[in-house]
Amino acid sequence: MAGPVRPRLASLSDFRFGAVATETIEDALLHLAQQNQQAVQEAAGRMGSFRETRIVEFVFLLSEQWCLEKSVSYQAVEILERFMVKQADNICRQATIQLRDKTEPQNWRALKEQLFNKFILRLMSCVQLASKLSFHYKIISNITVLNFLQALGYLHTKEELLESELDVLKSLNFQINLPTPLAYVEMLLEVLGYNGCLVPTAQLHATCLTLLDLVYLLREPIYESLLRASIENSTPNQLQGEKFVSVKEDLMLLAVGIIAASVFIQNHECWSQVVGHLQSITSITWESITAFSYAILTHSVGANTPGPQRPIPPHLAARALRAAASPNT
């Protein structure tokens, strides 16, 4: 007997650019810019991060298996990272209070084991919540999740699954509709289409998704190389790392880097024109866009990203990266 029919994953041809009114695009772009500016300001001095390649890859493969939109996989990673950082902050806060009040210390070994045992359950809750934010007809059901967990050797009840979702929601104060770089990439592609971008927008969108996956999977190596180049030192100190957090949280900067790198792969002859468009749209410096696209392309070569590999001259790298790390970008 044939198994159940899997839902069709939306193909790249389902995306349509140029169908939205100009006024709507302007308002949406302004909203994203304001949202990004606030996120960058709030990130100043923060060092918390929780994004391992294996975990991101697991989420991506799971989303593909369940035929979820690409936006869901990115959203799930963002929710999971913020949830785990919140959990770590709470543990550190409890430890500080106990040291101050000289109360009996908590059994940290037991707490670590508890977090470890519930991690896969929490991850599944983040994927479920992300699917609910996307398209309601593609929500991952509790039965699907429970069957998957059982196949991995984790036995949970429906009540435990619901409690896990609620724990994630409460921990993040129900603020789970988090921005992702994809929203910025697609908005900028829409604007480029209206501005007469020479590269077909739909074709460029496909390459952007590939490179965005790459950045999610290789986030730490990419940003570490950017940081080292910006300070011209292979061993950045803690203060330099804290200042660079704002660059990591700048989704507009990442989006222009993704698009510029994609254009270089698709049609390097119009790269300068597109970068000029991106600069006028976002007010991000030419040097910053060059630096990010160069870093992405450099890592894409090692990851065997399809397409012609023509390196961008790196002679402006140090100055460009210092510009990227400055508050004026």
Coordinates of C-alpha atoms in Angstrom, one line a residue, residues 50 58 80 83-84 87 91 107-125 149-150 152-157 160-161 164 167:
F50 CA 23.9 29.5 20.2
F58 CA 19.3 19.2 11.3
L80 CA 15.7 28.1 19.0
F83 CA 15.4 30.4 23.5
M84 CA 18.7 28.7 24.3
Q87 CA 17.9 29.7 29.1
I91 CA 21.0 29.9 34.6
N107 CA 22.8 20.7 41.3
W108 CA 24.3 22.0 38.0
R109 CA 25.0 18.5 36.8
A110 CA 21.4 17.5 37.1
L111 CA 20.3 20.8 35.5
K112 CA 22.6 20.2 32.5
E113 CA 21.3 16.7 32.1
Q114 CA 17.7 18.0 32.1
L115 CA 18.5 20.6 29.5
F116 CA 20.3 18.0 27.4
N117 CA 17.4 15.5 27.6
K118 CA 14.8 18.1 26.6
F119 CA 16.8 19.7 23.8
I120 CA 15.4 17.7 20.9
L121 CA 11.9 18.3 22.3
R122 CA 12.5 22.0 22.5
L123 CA 13.9 22.0 18.9
M124 CA 10.8 20.3 17.6
S125 CA 8.7 22.9 19.4
L149 CA 10.5 11.7 18.2
Q150 CA 9.6 8.1 18.8
L152 CA 14.6 8.8 17.4
G153 CA 14.0 7.0 20.6
Y154 CA 12.3 9.8 22.5
L155 CA 9.0 8.9 24.1
H156 CA 6.8 12.0 24.9
T157 CA 3.1 12.5 25.3
E160 CA 4.5 17.2 27.1
L161 CA 4.7 18.5 23.6
S164 CA 7.2 22.4 25.6
D167 CA 7.7 26.9 27.7

